[in-house]
């Protein structure tokens, strides 16, 4: 993946993850909240990878 697509995927995963986590907490669904937190973390890692690739010119 290129830096731009990593950053877009990362932002999307982070946004969806935060939403899932919030919904899970609000409804008492621990599994959904945990899944959302994990997806948010994955998104942050993807975004960071995209930024790193852009910094090195990949």
PDB file of N, CA and C in Angstrom:
ATOM      1  N   UNK A   1       0.831  -1.179   0.000  1.00  0.00           N
ATOM      2  CA  UNK A   1       0.000   0.000   0.000  1.00  0.00           C
ATOM      3  C   UNK A   1       0.872   1.237   0.000  1.00  0.00           C
ATOM      4  N   UNK A   2       0.376   2.278  -0.599  1.00  0.00           N
ATOM      5  CA  UNK A   2       1.094   3.536  -0.606  1.00  0.00           C
ATOM      6  C   UNK A   2       0.800   4.346   0.647  1.00  0.00           C
ATOM      7  N   UNK A   3       1.531   5.404   0.798  1.00  0.00           N
ATOM      8  CA  UNK A   3       1.370   6.210   2.008  1.00  0.00           C
ATOM      9  C   UNK A   3      -0.022   6.824   2.108  1.00  0.00           C
ATOM     10  N   UNK A   4      -0.558   7.281   0.986  1.00  0.00           N
ATOM     11  CA  UNK A   4      -1.880   7.905   1.017  1.00  0.00           C
ATOM     12  C   UNK A   4      -2.951   6.878   1.359  1.00  0.00           C
ATOM     13  N   UNK A   5      -2.902   5.718   0.740  1.00  0.00           N
ATOM     14  CA  UNK A   5      -3.921   4.700   1.014  1.00  0.00           C
ATOM     15  C   UNK A   5      -3.805   4.180   2.448  1.00  0.00           C
ATOM     16  N   UNK A   6      -2.580   4.096   2.975  1.00  0.00           N
ATOM     17  CA  UNK A   6      -2.416   3.699   4.380  1.00  0.00           C
ATOM     18  C   UNK A   6      -3.058   4.725   5.298  1.00  0.00           C
ATOM     19  N   UNK A   7      -2.845   5.991   4.996  1.00  0.00           N
ATOM     20  CA  UNK A   7      -3.386   7.050   5.847  1.00  0.00           C
ATOM     21  C   UNK A   7      -4.904   7.096   5.768  1.00  0.00           C
ATOM     22  N   UNK A   8      -5.464   6.871   4.585  1.00  0.00           N
ATOM     23  CA  UNK A   8      -6.923   6.861   4.431  1.00  0.00           C
ATOM     24  C   UNK A   8      -7.523   5.655   5.152  1.00  0.00           C
ATOM     25  N   UNK A   9      -6.932   4.487   4.947  1.00  0.00           N
ATOM     26  CA  UNK A   9      -7.414   3.283   5.631  1.00  0.00           C
ATOM     27  C   UNK A   9      -7.297   3.436   7.139  1.00  0.00           C
ATOM     28  N   UNK A  10      -6.204   4.017   7.579  1.00  0.00           N
ATOM     29  CA  UNK A  10      -5.988   4.224   9.002  1.00  0.00           C
ATOM     30  C   UNK A  10      -7.025   5.151   9.603  1.00  0.00           C
ATOM     31  N   UNK A  11      -7.297   6.249   8.923  1.00  0.00           N
ATOM     32  CA  UNK A  11      -8.296   7.194   9.419  1.00  0.00           C
ATOM     33  C   UNK A  11      -9.680   6.555   9.460  1.00  0.00           C
ATOM     34  N   UNK A  12      -9.995   5.773   8.436  1.00  0.00           N
ATOM     35  CA  UNK A  12     -11.292   5.094   8.390  1.00  0.00           C
ATOM     36  C   UNK A  12     -11.413   4.091   9.518  1.00  0.00           C
ATOM     37  N   UNK A  13     -10.385   3.251   9.695  1.00  0.00           N
ATOM     38  CA  UNK A  13     -10.418   2.261  10.775  1.00  0.00           C
ATOM     39  C   UNK A  13     -10.519   2.928  12.143  1.00  0.00           C
ATOM     40  N   UNK A  14      -9.796   3.998  12.326  1.00  0.00           N
ATOM     41  CA  UNK A  14      -9.826   4.699  13.600  1.00  0.00           C
ATOM     42  C   UNK A  14     -11.215   5.268  13.875  1.00  0.00           C
ATOM     43  N   UNK A  15     -11.817   5.893  12.879  1.00  0.00           N
ATOM     44  CA  UNK A  15     -13.139   6.480  13.027  1.00  0.00           C
ATOM     45  C   UNK A  15     -14.194   5.415  13.329  1.00  0.00           C
ATOM     46  N   UNK A  16     -14.193   4.345  12.557  1.00  0.00           N
ATOM     47  CA  UNK A  16     -15.161   3.264  12.767  1.00  0.00           C
ATOM     48  C   UNK A  16     -14.926   2.606  14.128  1.00  0.00           C
ATOM     49  N   UNK A  17     -13.668   2.428  14.481  1.00  0.00           N
ATOM     50  CA  UNK A  17     -13.341   1.826  15.772  1.00  0.00           C
ATOM     51  C   UNK A  17     -13.841   2.664  16.934  1.00  0.00           C
ATOM     52  N   UNK A  18     -13.652   3.974  16.849  1.00  0.00           N
ATOM     53  CA  UNK A  18     -14.131   4.861  17.913  1.00  0.00           C
ATOM     54  C   UNK A  18     -15.646   4.797  18.032  1.00  0.00           C
ATOM     55  N   UNK A  19     -16.326   4.733  16.896  1.00  0.00           N
ATOM     56  CA  UNK A  19     -17.788   4.640  16.911  1.00  0.00           C
ATOM     57  C   UNK A  19     -18.242   3.330  17.554  1.00  0.00           C
ATOM     58  N   UNK A  20     -17.614   2.222  17.159  1.00  0.00           N
ATOM     59  CA  UNK A  20     -17.966   0.923  17.743  1.00  0.00           C
ATOM     60  C   UNK A  20     -17.723   0.919  19.244  1.00  0.00           C
ATOM     61  N   UNK A  21     -16.589   1.490  19.648  1.00  0.00           N
ATOM     62  CA  UNK A  21     -16.254   1.521  21.062  1.00  0.00           C
ATOM     63  C   UNK A  21     -17.293   2.335  21.847  1.00  0.00           C
ATOM     64  N   UNK A  22     -17.682   3.473  21.310  1.00  0.00           N
ATOM     65  CA  UNK A  22     -18.671   4.317  21.976  1.00  0.00           C
ATOM     66  C   UNK A  22     -20.025   3.621  22.060  1.00  0.00           C
ATOM     67  N   UNK A  23     -20.438   2.993  20.975  1.00  0.00           N
ATOM     68  CA  UNK A  23     -21.721   2.283  20.967  1.00  0.00           C
ATOM     69  C   UNK A  23     -21.675   1.118  21.946  1.00  0.00           C
ATOM     70  N   UNK A  24     -20.569   0.393  21.943  1.00  0.00           N
ATOM     71  CA  UNK A  24     -20.413  -0.733  22.866  1.00  0.00           C
ATOM     72  C   UNK A  24     -20.487  -0.301  24.314  1.00  0.00           C
ATOM     73  N   UNK A  25     -19.834   0.804  24.641  1.00  0.00           N
ATOM     74  CA  UNK A  25     -19.869   1.310  26.016  1.00  0.00           C
ATOM     75  C   UNK A  25     -21.275   1.772  26.383  1.00  0.00           C
ATOM     76  N   UNK A  26     -21.925   2.444  25.454  1.00  0.00           N
ATOM     77  CA  UNK A  26     -23.270   2.979  25.716  1.00  0.00           C
ATOM     78  C   UNK A  26     -24.304   1.877  25.914  1.00  0.00           C
ATOM     79  N   UNK A  27     -24.157   0.798  25.161  1.00  0.00           N
ATOM     80  CA  UNK A  27     -25.130  -0.293  25.241  1.00  0.00           C
ATOM     81  C   UNK A  27     -24.717  -1.397  26.206  1.00  0.00           C
ATOM     82  N   UNK A  28     -23.518  -1.283  26.766  1.00  0.00           N
ATOM     83  CA  UNK A  28     -23.036  -2.316  27.682  1.00  0.00           C
ATOM     84  C   UNK A  28     -22.495  -3.548  26.979  1.00  0.00           C
ATOM     85  N   UNK A  29     -22.224  -3.427  25.685  1.00  0.00           N
ATOM     86  CA  UNK A  29     -21.685  -4.543  24.909  1.00  0.00           C
ATOM     87  C   UNK A  29     -20.157  -4.502  24.993  1.00  0.00           C
ATOM     88  N   UNK A  30     -19.622  -5.251  25.936  1.00  0.00           N
ATOM     89  CA  UNK A  30     -18.180  -5.243  26.188  1.00  0.00           C
ATOM     90  C   UNK A  30     -17.400  -5.732  24.975  1.00  0.00           C
ATOM     91  N   UNK A  31     -17.922  -6.733  24.295  1.00  0.00           N
ATOM     92  CA  UNK A  31     -17.240  -7.285  23.126  1.00  0.00           C
ATOM     93  C   UNK A  31     -17.131  -6.233  22.018  1.00  0.00           C
ATOM     94  N   UNK A  32     -18.213  -5.514  21.762  1.00  0.00           N
ATOM     95  CA  UNK A  32     -18.199  -4.478  20.722  1.00  0.00           C
ATOM     96  C   UNK A  32     -17.254  -3.342  21.106  1.00  0.00           C
ATOM     97  N   UNK A  33     -17.250  -2.961  22.373  1.00  0.00           N
ATOM     98  CA  UNK A  33     -16.349  -1.901  22.836  1.00  0.00           C
ATOM     99  C   UNK A  33     -14.891  -2.312  22.652  1.00  0.00           C
ATOM    100  N   UNK A  34     -14.577  -3.549  22.979  1.00  0.00           N
ATOM    101  CA  UNK A  34     -13.203  -4.038  22.827  1.00  0.00           C
ATOM    102  C   UNK A  34     -12.819  -4.128  21.352  1.00  0.00           C
ATOM    103  N   UNK A  35     -13.742  -4.582  20.536  1.00  0.00           N
ATOM    104  CA  UNK A  35     -13.492  -4.669  19.096  1.00  0.00           C
ATOM    105  C   UNK A  35     -13.234  -3.271  18.525  1.00  0.00           C
ATOM    106  N   UNK A  36     -14.009  -2.313  18.980  1.00  0.00           N
ATOM    107  CA  UNK A  36     -13.833  -0.940  18.528  1.00  0.00           C
ATOM    108  C   UNK A  36     -12.493  -0.369  18.944  1.00  0.00           C
ATOM    109  N   UNK A  37     -12.091  -0.632  20.182  1.00  0.00           N
ATOM    110  CA  UNK A  37     -10.801  -0.141  20.669  1.00  0.00           C
ATOM    111  C   UNK A  37      -9.656  -0.743  19.852  1.00  0.00           C
ATOM    112  N   UNK A  38      -9.774  -2.017  19.539  1.00  0.00           N
ATOM    113  CA  UNK A  38      -8.738  -2.685  18.741  1.00  0.00           C
ATOM    114  C   UNK A  38      -8.684  -2.105  17.328  1.00  0.00           C
ATOM    115  N   UNK A  39      -9.847  -1.844  16.747  1.00  0.00           N
ATOM    116  CA  UNK A  39      -9.883  -1.287  15.396  1.00  0.00           C
ATOM    117  C   UNK A  39      -9.331   0.138  15.389  1.00  0.00           C
ATOM    118  N   UNK A  40      -9.617   0.895  16.436  1.00  0.00           N
ATOM    119  CA  UNK A  40      -9.065   2.247  16.553  1.00  0.00           C
ATOM    120  C   UNK A  40      -7.540   2.191  16.620  1.00  0.00           C
ATOM    121  N   UNK A  41      -7.021   1.269  17.411  1.00  0.00           N
ATOM    122  CA  UNK A  41      -5.561   1.120  17.531  1.00  0.00           C
ATOM    123  C   UNK A  41      -4.944   0.729  16.193  1.00  0.00           C
ATOM    124  N   UNK A  42      -5.603  -0.181  15.489  1.00  0.00           N
ATOM    125  CA  UNK A  42      -5.119  -0.597  14.168  1.00  0.00           C
ATOM    126  C   UNK A  42      -5.078   0.597  13.216  1.00  0.00           C
ATOM    127  N   UNK A  43      -6.113   1.417  13.279  1.00  0.00           N
ATOM    128  CA  UNK A  43      -6.166   2.597  12.427  1.00  0.00           C
ATOM    129  C   UNK A  43      -5.049   3.576  12.721  1.00  0.00           C
ATOM    130  N   UNK A  44      -4.750   3.752  13.990  1.00  0.00           N
ATOM    131  CA  UNK A  44      -3.666   4.662  14.365  1.00  0.00           C
ATOM    132  C   UNK A  44      -2.322   4.143  13.866  1.00  0.00           C
ATOM    133  N   UNK A  45      -2.136   2.830  13.914  1.00  0.00           N
ATOM    134  CA  UNK A  45      -0.897   2.227  13.409  1.00  0.00           C
ATOM    135  C   UNK A  45      -0.800   2.397  11.895  1.00  0.00           C
ATOM    136  N   UNK A  46      -1.909   2.182  11.192  1.00  0.00           N
ATOM    137  CA  UNK A  46      -1.908   2.348   9.737  1.00  0.00           C
ATOM    138  C   UNK A  46      -1.587   3.795   9.361  1.00  0.00           C
ATOM    139  N   UNK A  47      -2.168   4.735  10.083  1.00  0.00           N
ATOM    140  CA  UNK A  47      -1.909   6.147   9.811  1.00  0.00           C
ATOM    141  C   UNK A  47      -0.436   6.475  10.029  1.00  0.00           C
ATOM    142  N   UNK A  48       0.118   5.982  11.113  1.00  0.00           N
ATOM    143  CA  UNK A  48       1.527   6.210  11.400  1.00  0.00           C
ATOM    144  C   UNK A  48       2.421   5.590  10.327  1.00  0.00           C
ATOM    145  N   UNK A  49       2.053   4.413   9.851  1.00  0.00           N
ATOM    146  CA  UNK A  49       2.821   3.764   8.785  1.00  0.00           C
ATOM    147  C   UNK A  49       2.771   4.593   7.508  1.00  0.00           C
ATOM    148  N   UNK A  50       1.603   5.125   7.201  1.00  0.00           N
ATOM    149  CA  UNK A  50       1.466   5.980   6.012  1.00  0.00           C
ATOM    150  C   UNK A  50       2.311   7.229   6.119  1.00  0.00           C
ATOM    151  N   UNK A  51       2.327   7.831   7.303  1.00  0.00           N
ATOM    152  CA  UNK A  51       3.145   9.025   7.502  1.00  0.00           C
ATOM    153  C   UNK A  51       4.631   8.695   7.388  1.00  0.00           C
ATOM    154  N   UNK A  52       5.031   7.540   7.914  1.00  0.00           N
ATOM    155  CA  UNK A  52       6.435   7.124   7.824  1.00  0.00           C
ATOM    156  C   UNK A  52       6.836   6.881   6.379  1.00  0.00           C
ATOM    157  N   UNK A  53       5.959   6.239   5.615  1.00  0.00           N
ATOM    158  CA  UNK A  53       6.255   5.995   4.211  1.00  0.00           C
ATOM    159  C   UNK A  53       6.384   7.307   3.446  1.00  0.00           C
ATOM    160  N   UNK A  54       5.535   8.267   3.771  1.00  0.00           N
ATOM    161  CA  UNK A  54       5.607   9.565   3.102  1.00  0.00           C
ATOM    162  C   UNK A  54       6.904  10.284   3.454  1.00  0.00           C
ATOM    163  N   UNK A  55       7.341  10.116   4.694  1.00  0.00           N
ATOM    164  CA  UNK A  55       8.567  10.782   5.144  1.00  0.00           C
ATOM    165  C   UNK A  55       9.810  10.234   4.440  1.00  0.00           C
ATOM    166  N   UNK A  56       9.794   8.939   4.132  1.00  0.00           N
ATOM    167  CA  UNK A  56      10.962   8.357   3.468  1.00  0.00           C
ATOM    168  C   UNK A  56      10.820   8.342   1.949  1.00  0.00           C
ATOM    169  N   UNK A  57       9.658   8.815   1.499  1.00  0.00           N
ATOM    170  CA  UNK A  57       9.457   8.961   0.051  1.00  0.00           C
ATOM    171  C   UNK A  57       9.019   7.702  -0.663  1.00  0.00           C
ATOM    172  N   UNK A  58       8.380   6.811   0.006  1.00  0.00           N
ATOM    173  CA  UNK A  58       7.912   5.577  -0.627  1.00  0.00           C
ATOM    174  C   UNK A  58       6.581   5.781  -1.285  1.00  0.00           C
TER     175      UNK A  58
END
